[in-house]
mmCIF file of C-alpha atoms and ligand atoms in Angstrom:
data_model
loop_
_atom_site.group_PDB
_atom_site.id
_atom_site.type_symbol
_atom_site.label_atom_id
_atom_site.label_comp_id
_atom_site.label_asym_id
_atom_site.label_seq_id
_atom_site.Cartn_x
_atom_site.Cartn_y
_atom_site.Cartn_z
ATOM 1 C CA MET A 234 1.558 176.865 -94.364
ATOM 2 C CA THR A 235 1.088 180.551 -94.770
ATOM 3 C CA SER A 236 1.283 182.953 -91.929
ATOM 4 C CA VAL A 237 1.046 186.674 -91.789
ATOM 5 C CA SER A 238 3.423 188.560 -89.564
ATOM 6 C CA GLY A 239 2.789 191.975 -88.144
ATOM 7 C CA SER A 240 -0.528 193.684 -88.573
ATOM 8 C CA ARG A 241 -2.481 192.743 -91.603
ATOM 9 C CA ALA A 242 -2.608 195.196 -94.435
ATOM 10 C CA ALA A 243 -5.474 197.641 -94.451
ATOM 11 C CA ASN A 244 -7.223 195.817 -97.230
ATOM 12 C CA ALA A 245 -6.337 192.244 -96.264
ATOM 13 C CA THR A 246 -9.999 191.377 -95.778
ATOM 14 C CA HIS A 247 -11.471 193.925 -98.174
ATOM 15 C CA LYS A 248 -10.559 192.227 -101.444
ATOM 16 C CA PRO A 249 -11.699 188.823 -100.140
ATOM 17 C CA LEU A 250 -15.031 190.422 -99.187
ATOM 18 C CA LEU A 251 -15.394 191.902 -102.671
ATOM 19 C CA ILE A 252 -14.652 188.525 -104.287
ATOM 20 C CA LEU A 253 -17.235 186.811 -102.070
ATOM 21 C CA TYR A 254 -19.741 189.538 -102.894
ATOM 22 C CA ALA A 255 -19.097 189.142 -106.632
ATOM 23 C CA LEU A 256 -19.398 185.354 -106.323
ATOM 24 C CA GLY A 257 -22.764 185.837 -104.664
ATOM 25 C CA ARG A 258 -23.853 188.022 -107.585
ATOM 26 C CA TRP A 259 -22.471 185.486 -110.053
ATOM 27 C CA GLN A 260 -24.489 182.749 -108.396
ATOM 28 C CA ARG A 261 -27.595 184.859 -109.010
ATOM 29 C CA GLY A 262 -26.714 185.231 -112.669
ATOM 30 C CA GLN A 263 -25.222 188.704 -112.460
ATOM 31 C CA SER A 264 -21.736 188.777 -113.885
ATOM 32 C CA VAL A 265 -21.258 192.553 -114.131
ATOM 33 C CA VAL A 266 -21.497 194.759 -111.056
ATOM 34 C CA ALA A 267 -21.743 198.540 -111.134
ATOM 35 C CA PHE A 268 -19.744 200.494 -108.581
ATOM 36 C CA ARG A 269 -22.834 202.504 -107.651
ATOM 37 C CA GLN A 270 -24.634 199.301 -106.733
ATOM 38 C CA THR A 271 -21.621 197.653 -105.095
ATOM 39 C CA GLU A 272 -20.568 200.633 -102.982
ATOM 40 C CA PRO A 273 -23.211 200.472 -100.218
ATOM 41 C CA ASP A 274 -23.129 196.687 -100.039
ATOM 42 C CA LEU A 275 -19.341 196.469 -99.912
ATOM 43 C CA THR A 276 -19.150 199.279 -97.369
ATOM 44 C CA ALA A 277 -21.542 197.387 -95.109
ATOM 45 C CA LEU A 278 -19.497 194.185 -95.482
ATOM 46 C CA MET A 279 -16.250 195.993 -94.720
ATOM 47 C CA ARG A 280 -17.753 197.639 -91.648
ATOM 48 C CA GLU A 281 -19.084 194.397 -90.259
ATOM 49 C CA PHE A 282 -16.347 191.928 -91.151
ATOM 50 C CA GLY A 283 -13.301 193.984 -92.096
ATOM 51 C CA ALA A 284 -10.664 195.540 -89.891
ATOM 52 C CA PRO A 285 -11.907 198.740 -88.235
ATOM 53 C CA ARG A 286 -10.890 201.842 -90.154
ATOM 54 C CA LYS A 287 -11.566 205.517 -89.603
ATOM 55 C CA SER A 288 -13.088 205.932 -93.049
ATOM 56 C CA ASP A 289 -14.610 203.661 -95.671
ATOM 57 C CA HIS A 290 -12.882 203.160 -98.986
ATOM 58 C CA PRO A 291 -14.845 200.597 -100.985
ATOM 59 C CA GLU A 292 -13.336 202.074 -104.150
ATOM 60 C CA ARG A 293 -9.926 200.685 -103.211
ATOM 61 C CA PRO A 294 -10.680 196.947 -103.376
ATOM 62 C CA PHE A 295 -13.039 197.607 -106.311
ATOM 63 C CA TRP A 296 -10.207 199.229 -108.239
ATOM 64 C CA HIS A 297 -7.163 197.388 -106.925
ATOM 65 C CA LEU A 298 -8.519 193.870 -107.360
ATOM 66 C CA GLN A 299 -7.562 194.346 -111.026
ATOM 67 C CA ARG A 300 -3.926 193.931 -109.995
ATOM 68 C CA ASP A 301 -4.605 190.365 -108.924
ATOM 69 C CA GLY A 302 -5.512 189.411 -112.479
ATOM 70 C CA VAL A 303 -8.983 188.127 -111.610
ATOM 71 C CA TRP A 304 -11.009 191.291 -112.055
ATOM 72 C CA THR A 305 -11.682 193.614 -114.960
ATOM 73 C CA VAL A 306 -12.894 197.167 -114.444
ATOM 74 C CA HIS A 307 -14.653 198.890 -117.333
ATOM 75 C CA ALA A 308 -13.953 202.573 -116.955
ATOM 76 C CA PRO A 309 -13.990 205.367 -119.524
ATOM 77 C CA SER A 310 -10.626 206.990 -120.067
ATOM 78 C CA GLY A 311 -9.797 210.273 -118.430
ATOM 79 C CA LEU A 312 -11.267 209.637 -114.982
ATOM 80 C CA ALA A 313 -10.031 212.218 -112.483
ATOM 81 C CA LEU A 314 -7.662 210.657 -110.001
ATOM 82 C CA MET A 315 -7.666 211.183 -106.262
ATOM 83 C CA THR A 316 -5.167 213.790 -105.143
ATOM 84 C CA GLY A 317 -1.828 212.062 -104.827
ATOM 85 C CA GLY A 318 -3.476 208.711 -105.492
ATOM 86 C CA ASP A 319 -3.374 206.123 -108.212
ATOM 87 C CA ILE A 320 -7.091 205.428 -108.346
ATOM 88 C CA PRO A 321 -10.010 207.474 -109.647
ATOM 89 C CA ARG A 322 -12.027 209.613 -107.303
ATOM 90 C CA ILE A 323 -14.942 207.827 -105.771
ATOM 91 C CA GLY A 324 -17.308 210.427 -107.268
ATOM 92 C CA GLU A 325 -16.017 209.549 -110.737
ATOM 93 C CA LEU A 326 -16.672 205.863 -110.186
ATOM 94 C CA ARG A 327 -20.241 206.720 -109.238
ATOM 95 C CA ALA A 328 -20.968 209.397 -111.831
ATOM 96 C CA ARG A 329 -19.390 207.659 -114.824
ATOM 97 C CA ASP A 330 -21.140 204.399 -113.972
ATOM 98 C CA VAL A 331 -17.958 202.352 -113.739
ATOM 99 C CA ARG A 332 -18.614 198.611 -113.809
ATOM 100 C CA ALA A 333 -16.525 195.534 -113.157
ATOM 101 C CA GLU A 334 -16.625 191.787 -113.539
ATOM 102 C CA PHE A 335 -14.400 188.760 -113.094
ATOM 103 C CA SER A 336 -11.707 188.531 -115.757
ATOM 104 C CA PRO A 337 -12.609 186.450 -118.840
ATOM 105 C CA ASP A 338 -10.548 183.414 -117.814
ATOM 106 C CA VAL A 339 -12.107 183.383 -114.344
ATOM 107 C CA GLN A 340 -15.579 183.618 -115.881
ATOM 108 C CA ALA A 341 -14.746 180.795 -118.278
ATOM 109 C CA ALA A 342 -13.614 178.609 -115.383
ATOM 110 C CA LEU A 343 -16.685 179.467 -113.290
ATOM 111 C CA SER A 344 -18.979 178.630 -116.205
ATOM 112 C CA THR A 345 -17.230 175.328 -116.915
ATOM 113 C CA ASP A 346 -17.253 174.024 -113.368
ATOM 114 C CA PRO A 347 -20.326 174.900 -111.309
ATOM 115 C CA ARG A 348 -18.646 173.644 -108.135
ATOM 116 C CA LEU A 349 -15.911 176.224 -108.440
ATOM 117 C CA VAL A 350 -17.916 179.042 -106.820
ATOM 118 C CA ALA A 351 -18.265 177.066 -103.613
ATOM 119 C CA ALA A 352 -14.648 175.890 -103.697
ATOM 120 C CA ILE A 353 -13.289 179.411 -104.094
ATOM 121 C CA ALA A 354 -15.649 180.837 -101.477
ATOM 122 C CA ARG A 355 -14.671 178.179 -98.971
ATOM 123 C CA ARG A 356 -10.977 178.741 -99.612
ATOM 124 C CA ILE A 357 -11.298 182.498 -99.135
ATOM 125 C CA LEU A 358 -13.268 182.094 -95.916
ATOM 126 C CA GLU A 359 -10.740 179.640 -94.487
ATOM 127 C CA ARG A 360 -7.783 181.827 -95.375
ATOM 128 C CA HIS A 361 -9.125 185.152 -94.205
ATOM 129 C CA PHE A 362 -11.857 184.771 -91.590
ATOM 130 C CA PRO A 363 -12.409 182.806 -88.392
ATOM 131 C CA GLU A 364 -14.884 179.995 -88.695
ATOM 132 C CA SER A 365 -17.343 181.671 -86.338
ATOM 133 C CA LEU A 366 -18.002 184.301 -89.030
ATOM 134 C CA HIS A 367 -18.268 182.093 -92.123
ATOM 135 C CA ARG A 368 -22.032 181.622 -92.042
ATOM 136 C CA ASP A 369 -22.674 185.305 -91.386
ATOM 137 C CA ILE A 370 -20.462 186.356 -94.271
ATOM 138 C CA LEU A 371 -22.086 183.870 -96.644
ATOM 139 C CA ARG A 372 -25.512 185.121 -95.625
ATOM 140 C CA ALA A 373 -24.434 188.736 -96.034
ATOM 141 C CA VAL A 374 -23.136 188.194 -99.580
ATOM 142 C CA GLY A 375 -26.004 185.879 -100.503
ATOM 143 C CA LEU A 376 -23.841 182.876 -101.290
ATOM 144 C CA THR A 377 -25.101 179.337 -100.936
ATOM 145 C CA LEU A 378 -22.661 176.474 -100.556
ATOM 146 C CA GLU A 379 -23.948 172.909 -100.768
ATOM 147 C CA THR A 380 -24.374 171.706 -97.221
ATOM 148 C CA THR A 381 -22.815 168.315 -97.972
ATOM 149 C CA THR A 382 -19.438 169.883 -98.515
ATOM 150 C CA THR A 383 -19.372 172.558 -95.858
ATOM 151 C CA VAL A 384 -17.084 170.572 -93.582
ATOM 152 C CA THR A 385 -13.904 172.594 -93.571
ATOM 153 C CA ARG A 386 -10.586 170.826 -93.833
ATOM 154 C CA ARG A 387 -8.140 172.628 -91.710
ATOM 155 C CA LYS A 388 -4.542 171.899 -91.007
ATOM 156 C CA ARG A 389 -4.952 172.988 -87.461
ATOM 157 C CA ASP A 390 -4.255 171.641 -84.077
ATOM 158 C CA PRO A 391 -7.395 169.800 -82.968
ATOM 159 C CA ALA A 392 -6.158 169.854 -79.395
ATOM 160 C CA PHE A 393 -6.350 173.654 -79.256
ATOM 161 C CA ARG A 394 -9.986 173.668 -78.207
ATOM 162 C CA GLN A 395 -9.401 171.114 -75.484
ATOM 163 C CA ARG A 396 -6.333 172.889 -74.129
ATOM 164 C CA VAL A 397 -8.019 176.285 -74.018
ATOM 165 C CA LEU A 398 -11.214 174.933 -72.466
ATOM 166 C CA LYS A 399 -9.154 173.139 -69.858
ATOM 167 C CA ALA A 400 -7.142 176.296 -69.167
ATOM 168 C CA TYR A 401 -10.390 178.074 -68.327
ATOM 169 C CA GLU A 402 -11.894 175.049 -66.577
ATOM 170 C CA TYR A 403 -14.603 174.575 -69.204
ATOM 171 C CA ARG A 404 -16.260 177.938 -68.560
ATOM 172 C CA CYS A 405 -16.764 181.074 -70.581
ATOM 173 C CA ALA A 406 -14.020 183.522 -69.576
ATOM 174 C CA VAL A 407 -16.574 186.342 -69.730
ATOM 175 C CA CYS A 408 -19.831 185.071 -68.253
ATOM 176 C CA GLY A 409 -18.927 181.730 -66.720
ATOM 177 C CA PHE A 410 -21.349 179.771 -68.956
ATOM 178 C CA ASP A 411 -20.593 176.073 -68.442
ATOM 179 C CA VAL A 412 -23.594 174.059 -69.605
ATOM 180 C CA ARG A 413 -22.947 170.362 -70.198
ATOM 181 C CA LEU A 414 -24.913 167.572 -71.822
ATOM 182 C CA GLY A 415 -23.975 164.684 -69.610
ATOM 183 C CA SER A 416 -20.274 165.331 -69.191
ATOM 184 C CA VAL A 417 -19.770 167.145 -72.493
ATOM 185 C CA SER A 418 -19.394 170.941 -72.577
ATOM 186 C CA ILE A 419 -21.697 172.432 -75.159
ATOM 187 C CA ALA A 420 -21.900 175.816 -76.868
ATOM 188 C CA LEU A 421 -18.416 176.556 -75.562
ATOM 189 C CA ASP A 422 -15.595 177.426 -77.971
ATOM 190 C CA ALA A 423 -11.896 178.081 -77.895
ATOM 191 C CA ALA A 424 -11.656 181.518 -79.483
ATOM 192 C CA HIS A 425 -8.429 182.735 -81.034
ATOM 193 C CA ILE A 426 -7.475 186.206 -79.811
ATOM 194 C CA ARG A 427 -5.241 186.879 -82.806
ATOM 195 C CA TRP A 428 -7.008 185.098 -85.650
ATOM 196 C CA HIS A 429 -5.418 181.942 -86.961
ATOM 197 C CA GLN A 430 -5.798 183.549 -90.409
ATOM 198 C CA ALA A 431 -3.562 186.413 -89.243
ATOM 199 C CA GLY A 432 -0.827 184.163 -87.925
ATOM 200 C CA GLY A 433 -2.224 183.694 -84.421
ATOM 201 C CA PRO A 434 -0.689 180.611 -82.749
ATOM 202 C CA GLU A 435 -2.659 177.694 -81.335
ATOM 203 C CA THR A 436 -1.428 178.204 -77.814
ATOM 204 C CA GLU A 437 -3.237 178.816 -74.550
ATOM 205 C CA ASP A 438 -1.932 182.386 -74.382
ATOM 206 C CA ASN A 439 -3.724 183.151 -77.672
ATOM 207 C CA GLY A 440 -7.049 181.707 -76.607
ATOM 208 C CA PHE A 441 -10.120 182.408 -74.558
ATOM 209 C CA SER A 442 -12.707 179.855 -73.624
ATOM 210 C CA LEU A 443 -15.928 181.603 -74.669
ATOM 211 C CA CYS A 444 -19.583 180.662 -74.940
ATOM 212 C CA VAL A 445 -20.888 180.905 -78.509
ATOM 213 C CA LEU A 446 -22.468 184.294 -77.874
ATOM 214 C CA HIS A 447 -19.295 185.839 -76.483
ATOM 215 C CA HIS A 448 -17.190 184.113 -79.144
ATOM 216 C CA LYS A 449 -19.252 185.630 -81.934
ATOM 217 C CA THR A 450 -19.392 189.111 -80.413
ATOM 218 C CA PHE A 451 -15.622 188.970 -79.694
ATOM 219 C CA ASP A 452 -14.811 187.977 -83.303
ATOM 220 C CA LEU A 453 -17.078 190.741 -84.612
ATOM 221 C CA GLY A 454 -15.321 193.295 -82.406
ATOM 222 C CA ALA A 455 -18.238 194.252 -80.135
ATOM 223 C CA PHE A 456 -15.830 193.989 -77.210
ATOM 224 C CA THR A 457 -12.159 193.501 -76.580
ATOM 225 C CA VAL A 458 -9.962 192.783 -73.575
ATOM 226 C CA ARG A 459 -7.279 195.234 -72.517
ATOM 227 C CA GLU A 460 -4.962 194.373 -69.645
ATOM 228 C CA GLY A 461 -7.399 191.765 -68.456
ATOM 229 C CA ILE A 462 -10.382 194.138 -68.497
ATOM 230 C CA LEU A 463 -13.331 193.667 -70.822
ATOM 231 C CA LEU A 464 -14.234 196.792 -72.805
ATOM 232 C CA VAL A 465 -17.425 197.142 -74.833
ATOM 233 C CA SER A 466 -17.354 199.105 -78.092
ATOM 234 C CA ASP A 467 -19.155 202.434 -78.279
ATOM 235 C CA GLN A 468 -20.635 201.141 -81.561
ATOM 236 C CA ALA A 469 -22.322 198.205 -79.850
ATOM 237 C CA ASN A 470 -25.821 198.927 -78.584
ATOM 238 C CA GLY A 471 -29.187 197.336 -78.010
ATOM 239 C CA THR A 472 -31.690 196.645 -75.319
ATOM 240 C CA THR A 473 -32.538 193.038 -74.642
ATOM 241 C CA GLY A 474 -29.324 191.059 -74.402
ATOM 242 C CA PHE A 475 -27.012 194.023 -74.702
ATOM 243 C CA GLN A 476 -27.145 194.899 -71.012
ATOM 244 C CA GLU A 477 -27.041 191.325 -69.806
ATOM 245 C CA ALA A 478 -24.544 189.878 -72.263
ATOM 246 C CA LEU A 479 -22.180 192.788 -72.741
ATOM 247 C CA MET A 480 -22.605 195.831 -70.509
ATOM 248 C CA ALA A 481 -22.853 193.701 -67.370
ATOM 249 C CA HIS A 482 -19.204 192.752 -68.013
ATOM 250 C CA HIS A 483 -17.919 196.137 -69.191
ATOM 251 C CA GLY A 484 -14.968 197.392 -67.171
ATOM 252 C CA ARG A 485 -14.752 194.109 -65.308
ATOM 253 C CA PRO A 486 -11.904 191.608 -65.403
ATOM 254 C CA VAL A 487 -12.296 188.464 -67.477
ATOM 255 C CA ARG A 488 -11.541 185.174 -65.772
ATOM 256 C CA ASP A 489 -7.934 184.113 -65.463
ATOM 257 C CA PRO A 490 -6.792 180.752 -66.774
ATOM 258 C CA GLN A 491 -5.758 178.250 -64.155
ATOM 259 C CA ARG A 492 -2.042 178.856 -64.797
ATOM 260 C CA PRO A 493 -0.482 182.345 -64.952
ATOM 261 C CA ASP A 494 1.662 181.477 -67.997
ATOM 262 C CA TRP A 495 -1.541 180.748 -69.939
ATOM 263 C CA LYS A 496 -2.733 184.340 -69.550
ATOM 264 C CA PRO A 497 -3.353 186.078 -72.872
ATOM 265 C CA GLU A 498 -0.165 187.376 -74.439
ATOM 266 C CA PRO A 499 -0.457 191.213 -74.533
ATOM 267 C CA HIS A 500 0.625 191.368 -78.195
ATOM 268 C CA HIS A 501 -2.269 189.170 -79.220
ATOM 269 C CA LEU A 502 -4.713 191.319 -77.249
ATOM 270 C CA GLU A 503 -3.241 194.437 -78.839
ATOM 271 C CA TRP A 504 -3.757 192.886 -82.264
ATOM 272 C CA HIS A 505 -7.409 192.195 -81.451
ATOM 273 C CA GLY A 506 -7.871 195.735 -80.156
ATOM 274 C CA ARG A 507 -6.388 197.170 -83.342
ATOM 275 C CA GLU A 508 -7.656 194.827 -86.064
ATOM 276 C CA VAL A 509 -10.989 193.491 -84.814
ATOM 277 C CA PHE A 510 -12.410 195.749 -82.099
ATOM 278 C CA LYS A 511 -14.813 198.266 -83.644
ATOM 279 C CA GLY A 512 -14.888 201.925 -82.689
ATOM 280 C CA GLU A 513 -13.723 203.103 -79.288
ATOM 281 C CA ALA A 514 -14.128 201.606 -75.864
ATOM 282 C CA ARG A 515 -17.170 202.903 -73.980
ATOM 283 C CA HIS A 516 -16.638 205.068 -70.951
ATOM 284 C CA CYS A 517 -15.417 203.195 -67.922
ATOM 285 C CA ASP A 518 -15.549 204.472 -64.350
HETATM 286 ZN ZN1 LIG B 632 -20.155 183.856 -72.240
#
């Protein structure tokens, strides 16, 4: 089983997002993508689902994916390089209408086996993104996977959810949501603080029991938890729902688990604050 130690590389989710984007295009019969057309779409994907960065560099995955042997960039010779860099300036990629496509062998394989698009997409999602984001990413890149095969096979500890929910007494650690159908908790998840895909362990101290709304907004980085205090991102905003679901909890402590040794491990929270949380924390009195 693969695990990633330390912080993930800057582009750890950027290339996977580009591949998913290109697969979505492929599915719509478009094998070649122009940088000019890809740039705004990829930037939006990186901002929503990638690690937070101070500046956007969609040209990096677009250019560097060539190194992985699955991507061919068609660029005229003599493109001006970035100062001190090994890739062309972004303006050159735009102005010279640089285009790219999957490498010939990948295209041959995709054409031969129509199920391959879904298989690759599923594999990439499982390896790089938490399950709570899979549907959103697929929607964003315009990929359709057959519903009959969307059940993910994961080599993961099925008891994790139960242990984390028990640790938080079957309530959302943020809002206390604890709706049951009969005796079964519903719309309540065990969220990983440090993503499983980034080497996060399946232990109580790497989990929060969260309702689906807080799970999704936590995985998208709309809020984080620092030293037990919930902090809302200055990039998150809205009217209906925003006040009630997020700002009402800003600057307040999240619930503690029933045992002190199950409290979130600070390193995992730091990872979330660095790799998932978007922007800066809003002002807190
Ligand atoms: Zn909640």
